[in-house]
Amino acid sequence: EYTCYLTPNQLRELAQSLSRTEIIGVGLTLAINDNRIVVHDVAMDGPAAMLQRGDQIISIDKKPVVDFRLKDVEDMLKGPAGSTVEIEYLSAKSMMVATIPLQRRAPVASVSGLYPWAGTRYGYLRIGSFTETTVPDLDATLDAFSREGMKGLILDLRANGGGVFDSSIEAARRFLSTGIIASTQHQDPKLSQVYHARSPNALTIPIAVLIDSDTASAAEVLAGALKDNNRATLIGQTTYGKGCTQCLLKLPAGAGNVPTGGLKVTVARVFSPKGFPYSSRGVIPHIFIDEMLANSEATMYGRDAYVDRAIEELNRALMSPK
């Protein structure tokens, strides 16, 4: 499952996305809702920070997107740093159509954070994907929050499609002092492994983790590790359920040294700390949030129901006797 052929362009883009700290774009994650292309998530430090979840994309550079595939629209947002892309969108809040020019820039990092959050002593930290530089970015953000006296953390993994497996393992060690993080069953039994946390300096404050149906793969590893070790409260919807890891293989060049692309090959299955497969199961949250209702609240009141509930749970955790 998930093994597939990659064209030369697809192979190059995937390899780059897993290794770089930055994506040259505008910081938007898109989704399809009722056959419309809508904003699913916005990077808080990205050029498109004024857009909101649920806004409908109408056109990009005056090209209507109604007949485009989602990936094609996402590709239209990418380009050289400093170049400009024009987005026409329908605001989910005002129901007005607007057109804005956005300058593509780097970095739109895989990790973004804000402290304090809305007058609390809590930090908000979002991991958009797992790359080879996610862990140092995570360390820097957590260090900054801790120096400010952070008492609780909201960890947002919504719309995180995964990425580098080892980065998610190392991220889990920032939050777990002991315990099993995950285990893998490799096609070569000698490479099967159990990943443990032995981190005496791990964060000990209460954590609320936000997940949804687009939380997948490496992001599920982190969410599942925190849940099974009773380290965090998970809020949202059941995750995607992709419990396997892949490697990239470059195919030999063809006649005339023409690139032939490569393969993304599944090499191992991933299991939760309690030994359950993530495939077809996902990670079930402790607290369910109705996504349609949450989107409606975001549109009408500009509130994030997931974050509001996370603050409630962190308040409760801090008030509970030790």
Coordinates of C-alpha atoms in Angstrom, one line a residue:
E1 CA 0.0 0.0 0.0
Y2 CA 1.1 3.5 -0.9
T3 CA 3.9 2.2 -3.1
C4 CA 3.8 4.2 -6.4
Y5 CA 5.8 5.4 -9.4
L6 CA 7.1 9.0 -9.3
T7 CA 7.8 11.1 -12.4
P8 CA 11.2 12.9 -12.4
N9 CA 9.5 16.2 -11.2
Q10 CA 7.5 14.4 -8.5
L11 CA 10.6 12.6 -7.2
R12 CA 12.6 15.8 -7.1
E13 CA 9.8 17.8 -5.3
L14 CA 9.2 15.1 -2.7
A15 CA 12.9 14.7 -1.9
Q16 CA 13.2 18.5 -1.5
S17 CA 10.1 18.8 0.6
L18 CA 11.5 16.2 3.1
S19 CA 14.9 17.8 3.4
R20 CA 14.3 21.6 3.4
T21 CA 13.3 23.8 6.2
E22 CA 11.2 26.0 4.0
I23 CA 8.5 25.9 1.3
I24 CA 8.5 28.6 -1.3
G25 CA 4.8 29.5 -1.3
V26 CA 2.3 31.6 0.7
G27 CA 1.6 29.3 3.7
L28 CA -1.8 27.9 2.7
T29 CA -3.0 24.3 3.1
L30 CA -6.0 23.6 0.8
A31 CA -8.8 21.0 0.8
I32 CA -11.9 20.1 -1.2
N33 CA -15.2 20.7 0.5
D34 CA -18.5 20.2 -1.5
N35 CA -16.5 20.2 -4.8
R36 CA -15.0 23.6 -3.8
I37 CA -11.3 24.3 -3.1
V38 CA -11.1 25.9 0.3
V39 CA -8.5 27.0 2.8
H40 CA -7.9 24.2 5.3
D41 CA -5.1 25.8 7.3
V42 CA -3.1 29.0 7.3
A43 CA 0.5 29.4 8.5
M44 CA 0.4 32.1 11.1
D45 CA 3.7 33.5 9.9
G46 CA 3.0 33.1 6.2
P47 CA 2.1 35.7 3.5
A48 CA -1.5 34.5 3.5
A49 CA -2.1 35.0 7.2
M50 CA -5.1 37.2 6.5
L51 CA -7.0 34.4 5.0
Q52 CA -9.2 32.1 7.2
R53 CA -10.1 28.4 7.3
G54 CA -13.1 27.9 5.1
D55 CA -12.4 30.7 2.6
Q56 CA -13.1 29.5 -1.0
I57 CA -10.4 29.9 -3.6
I58 CA -12.0 31.2 -6.8
S59 CA -9.0 31.9 -9.1
I60 CA -5.2 32.1 -9.0
D61 CA -3.6 34.7 -11.3
K62 CA -7.0 35.2 -12.9
K63 CA -7.3 31.5 -13.8
P64 CA -10.5 30.0 -12.4
V65 CA -9.7 26.9 -10.3
V66 CA -13.1 25.2 -10.5
D67 CA -11.9 22.5 -13.0
F68 CA -8.4 22.1 -11.5
R69 CA -7.3 19.2 -9.4
L70 CA -6.3 20.1 -5.8
K71 CA -2.6 19.3 -6.4
D72 CA -2.6 21.5 -9.5
V73 CA -4.0 24.4 -7.5
E74 CA -1.4 23.9 -4.7
D75 CA 1.3 23.9 -7.4
M76 CA 0.0 27.2 -8.8
L77 CA 0.7 28.8 -5.4
K78 CA 4.4 27.8 -5.4
G79 CA 7.1 29.7 -7.2
P80 CA 10.3 31.5 -6.9
A81 CA 10.9 33.5 -3.6
G82 CA 9.9 37.1 -4.1
S83 CA 7.5 36.4 -7.0
T84 CA 3.8 37.5 -6.6
V85 CA 0.7 35.4 -7.0
E86 CA -2.8 36.9 -7.1
I87 CA -5.6 35.0 -5.3
E88 CA -9.3 35.7 -5.7
Y89 CA -11.3 34.2 -2.8
L90 CA -14.7 34.2 -1.2
S91 CA -14.5 35.0 2.5
A92 CA -16.3 32.4 4.7
K93 CA -16.9 35.2 7.2
S94 CA -18.2 38.1 5.2
M95 CA -19.3 36.2 2.1
M96 CA -17.6 38.9 0.0
V97 CA -15.2 38.2 -2.9
A98 CA -11.8 39.8 -2.6
T99 CA -8.6 39.7 -4.6
I100 CA -5.2 40.0 -3.0
P101 CA -1.6 39.9 -4.3
L102 CA 0.7 37.7 -2.1
Q103 CA 4.5 37.6 -2.3
R104 CA 5.9 34.1 -2.2
R105 CA 8.6 34.0 0.4
A106 CA 10.8 31.7 2.5
P107 CA 10.7 30.5 5.1
V108 CA 7.3 29.2 5.7
A109 CA 8.8 26.8 8.3
S110 CA 7.3 23.4 9.3
V111 CA 7.1 24.7 12.9
S112 CA 5.4 27.9 14.0
G113 CA 4.5 29.1 17.5
L114 CA 2.9 31.9 19.5
Y115 CA 3.3 32.7 23.2
P116 CA 1.3 33.7 25.2
W117 CA -1.9 32.6 23.6
A118 CA -4.9 34.9 24.2
G119 CA -3.9 36.1 27.6
T120 CA -3.1 32.7 29.0
R121 CA 0.2 31.2 30.1
Y122 CA 0.0 28.7 27.4
G123 CA 2.0 28.3 24.2
Y124 CA 0.5 27.5 20.9
L125 CA 2.8 25.4 18.6
R126 CA 1.9 24.1 15.2
I127 CA 3.9 21.4 13.3
G128 CA 2.7 21.6 9.7
S129 CA 4.9 18.7 8.5
F130 CA 7.9 16.7 9.6
T131 CA 11.1 17.5 7.7
E132 CA 14.8 17.0 8.6
T133 CA 14.9 20.4 10.3
T134 CA 11.6 20.1 12.3
V135 CA 13.3 19.0 15.5
P136 CA 15.8 21.9 15.8
D137 CA 13.0 24.3 15.0
L138 CA 10.9 22.6 17.6
D139 CA 13.7 22.9 20.2
A140 CA 14.1 26.6 19.5
T141 CA 10.4 27.3 19.9
L142 CA 10.0 25.3 23.1
D143 CA 13.1 26.9 24.6
A144 CA 11.7 30.3 23.9
F145 CA 8.4 29.4 25.4
S146 CA 10.0 27.9 28.5
R147 CA 12.1 31.0 29.1
E148 CA 8.8 33.0 29.2
G149 CA 7.4 30.8 31.9
M150 CA 5.0 28.6 29.8
K151 CA 2.5 26.6 32.0
G152 CA 0.8 24.5 29.3
L153 CA 1.1 23.7 25.6
I154 CA -1.3 23.5 22.7
L155 CA 0.3 21.3 20.1
D156 CA -1.5 21.6 16.7
L157 CA -1.1 18.6 14.3
R158 CA -4.2 19.3 12.2
A159 CA -3.7 18.9 8.5
N160 CA -0.2 17.5 9.1
G161 CA 0.3 14.8 6.5
G162 CA 3.4 13.4 8.0
G163 CA 6.9 13.5 6.5
V164 CA 10.2 12.2 8.0
F165 CA 9.4 9.4 10.4
D166 CA 12.6 9.8 12.5
S167 CA 11.7 13.5 13.0
S168 CA 8.4 12.5 14.6
I169 CA 10.2 10.0 16.9
E170 CA 12.7 12.7 18.0
A171 CA 9.8 15.2 18.5
A172 CA 8.1 12.7 20.8
R173 CA 11.2 12.5 22.9
R174 CA 10.8 16.2 23.7
F175 CA 7.5 15.4 25.5
L176 CA 8.1 11.9 26.9
S177 CA 10.6 11.2 29.6
T178 CA 10.1 7.4 29.4
G179 CA 8.0 4.9 27.5
I180 CA 7.6 3.3 24.1
I181 CA 7.1 5.8 21.3
A182 CA 6.3 3.3 18.4
S183 CA 7.5 0.1 16.9
T184 CA 8.0 -0.9 13.3
Q185 CA 7.7 -4.2 11.5
H186 CA 10.1 -4.0 8.5
Q187 CA 10.1 -6.2 5.4
D188 CA 13.6 -7.2 6.5
P189 CA 13.0 -8.5 10.1
K190 CA 16.5 -7.4 11.1
L191 CA 15.5 -3.8 10.6
S192 CA 12.3 -4.0 12.8
Q193 CA 12.7 -1.8 15.8
V194 CA 11.1 -0.5 19.0
Y195 CA 11.6 3.2 19.7
H196 CA 11.9 4.2 23.3
A197 CA 11.9 7.6 25.1
R198 CA 14.7 8.0 27.7
S199 CA 14.6 11.8 28.0
P200 CA 15.1 13.1 31.6
N201 CA 14.8 16.7 30.3
A202 CA 11.5 16.2 28.5
L203 CA 8.8 18.8 28.9
T204 CA 6.6 18.0 31.9
I205 CA 3.8 20.7 31.6
P206 CA 0.2 19.7 30.5
I207 CA -0.2 19.3 26.8
A208 CA -3.4 19.4 24.6
V209 CA -3.0 18.0 21.1
L210 CA -5.2 19.0 18.2
I211 CA -5.8 16.4 15.5
D212 CA -8.2 15.9 12.6
S213 CA -8.9 13.5 9.7
D214 CA -5.9 14.9 7.8
T215 CA -3.5 14.2 10.5
A216 CA -1.5 11.3 9.0
S217 CA 1.6 9.1 9.0
A218 CA 4.5 10.6 11.1
A219 CA 2.0 13.0 12.8
E220 CA 0.0 10.0 13.9
V221 CA 3.1 8.5 15.5
L222 CA 3.6 11.6 17.6
A223 CA -0.1 11.9 18.6
G224 CA -0.4 8.1 19.3
A225 CA 2.7 8.2 21.4
L226 CA 1.4 11.0 23.6
K227 CA -2.0 9.3 23.9
D228 CA -0.9 5.8 24.8
N229 CA 1.6 7.1 27.4
N230 CA -1.1 9.3 29.0
R231 CA 1.0 12.3 28.3
A232 CA -1.6 14.6 26.6
T233 CA -5.3 15.1 25.9
L234 CA -6.1 14.7 22.2
I235 CA -8.9 16.9 20.8
G236 CA -10.5 16.7 17.4
Q237 CA -11.4 13.9 15.0
T238 CA -9.9 10.4 14.4
T239 CA -6.8 10.7 12.3
Y240 CA -6.2 9.5 8.8
G241 CA -4.9 6.0 9.5
K242 CA -1.6 5.7 7.5
G243 CA 0.6 3.4 9.5
C244 CA 3.5 2.7 7.2
T245 CA 6.8 4.2 6.1
Q246 CA 8.3 4.5 2.7
C247 CA 11.7 5.0 1.1
L248 CA 12.5 6.8 -2.1
L249 CA 14.3 4.9 -4.9
K250 CA 15.7 6.7 -8.0
L251 CA 15.4 4.7 -11.2
P252 CA 18.4 4.4 -13.6
A253 CA 18.4 7.0 -16.4
G254 CA 17.1 6.0 -19.8
A255 CA 18.7 6.3 -23.2
G256 CA 20.6 9.5 -23.6
N257 CA 20.7 9.9 -19.8
V258 CA 17.1 11.0 -19.7
P259 CA 15.7 10.9 -16.1
T260 CA 13.1 8.2 -15.6
G261 CA 11.8 9.2 -12.1
G262 CA 11.7 6.8 -9.2
L263 CA 9.6 4.8 -6.8
K264 CA 8.1 5.5 -3.4
V265 CA 8.2 2.0 -1.8
T266 CA 6.5 1.0 1.5
V267 CA 9.1 -0.8 3.6
A268 CA 7.6 -1.1 7.1
R269 CA 4.4 -1.0 9.1
V270 CA 4.1 1.2 12.2
F271 CA 2.4 0.3 15.5
S272 CA 1.4 2.4 18.5
P273 CA 3.1 2.0 21.9
K274 CA 0.3 -0.4 22.9
G275 CA 0.9 -2.5 19.8
F276 CA -2.0 -1.5 17.6
P277 CA -1.5 -0.7 13.9
Y278 CA -2.3 2.8 12.7
S279 CA -3.4 1.7 9.3
S280 CA -7.2 1.8 8.8
R281 CA -7.6 2.7 12.5
G282 CA -5.9 6.1 13.1
V283 CA -5.7 7.7 16.5
I284 CA -9.0 8.3 18.3
P285 CA -9.1 11.6 20.3
H286 CA -10.2 11.8 23.9
I287 CA -12.5 14.6 23.1
F288 CA -14.4 14.8 19.8
I289 CA -15.0 18.1 18.0
D290 CA -17.8 18.4 15.4
E291 CA -15.9 19.7 12.4
M292 CA -18.9 21.2 10.7
L293 CA -19.9 23.0 13.8
A294 CA -16.3 24.2 14.4
N295 CA -16.1 25.6 10.9
S296 CA -19.4 27.4 11.4
E297 CA -18.2 28.9 14.6
A298 CA -15.0 30.0 12.9
T299 CA -17.0 31.6 10.1
M300 CA -19.5 33.5 12.4
Y301 CA -17.4 34.4 15.4
G302 CA -13.8 34.0 14.3
R303 CA -13.2 31.4 17.0
D304 CA -11.3 28.1 16.9
A305 CA -13.4 25.5 18.8
Y306 CA -10.4 23.2 19.0
V307 CA -8.2 25.7 20.7
D308 CA -11.0 26.9 23.0
R309 CA -11.5 23.3 24.2
A310 CA -7.7 22.8 24.6
I311 CA -7.6 25.9 26.9
E312 CA -10.4 24.4 29.0
E313 CA -8.5 21.1 29.3
L314 CA -5.2 22.8 30.2
N315 CA -7.0 24.9 32.8
R316 CA -8.5 21.8 34.3
A317 CA -5.2 19.9 34.3
L318 CA -3.5 22.8 36.2
M319 CA -6.3 23.0 38.8
S320 CA -6.3 19.2 39.4
P321 CA -4.4 18.1 42.6
K322 CA -1.1 16.5 41.8

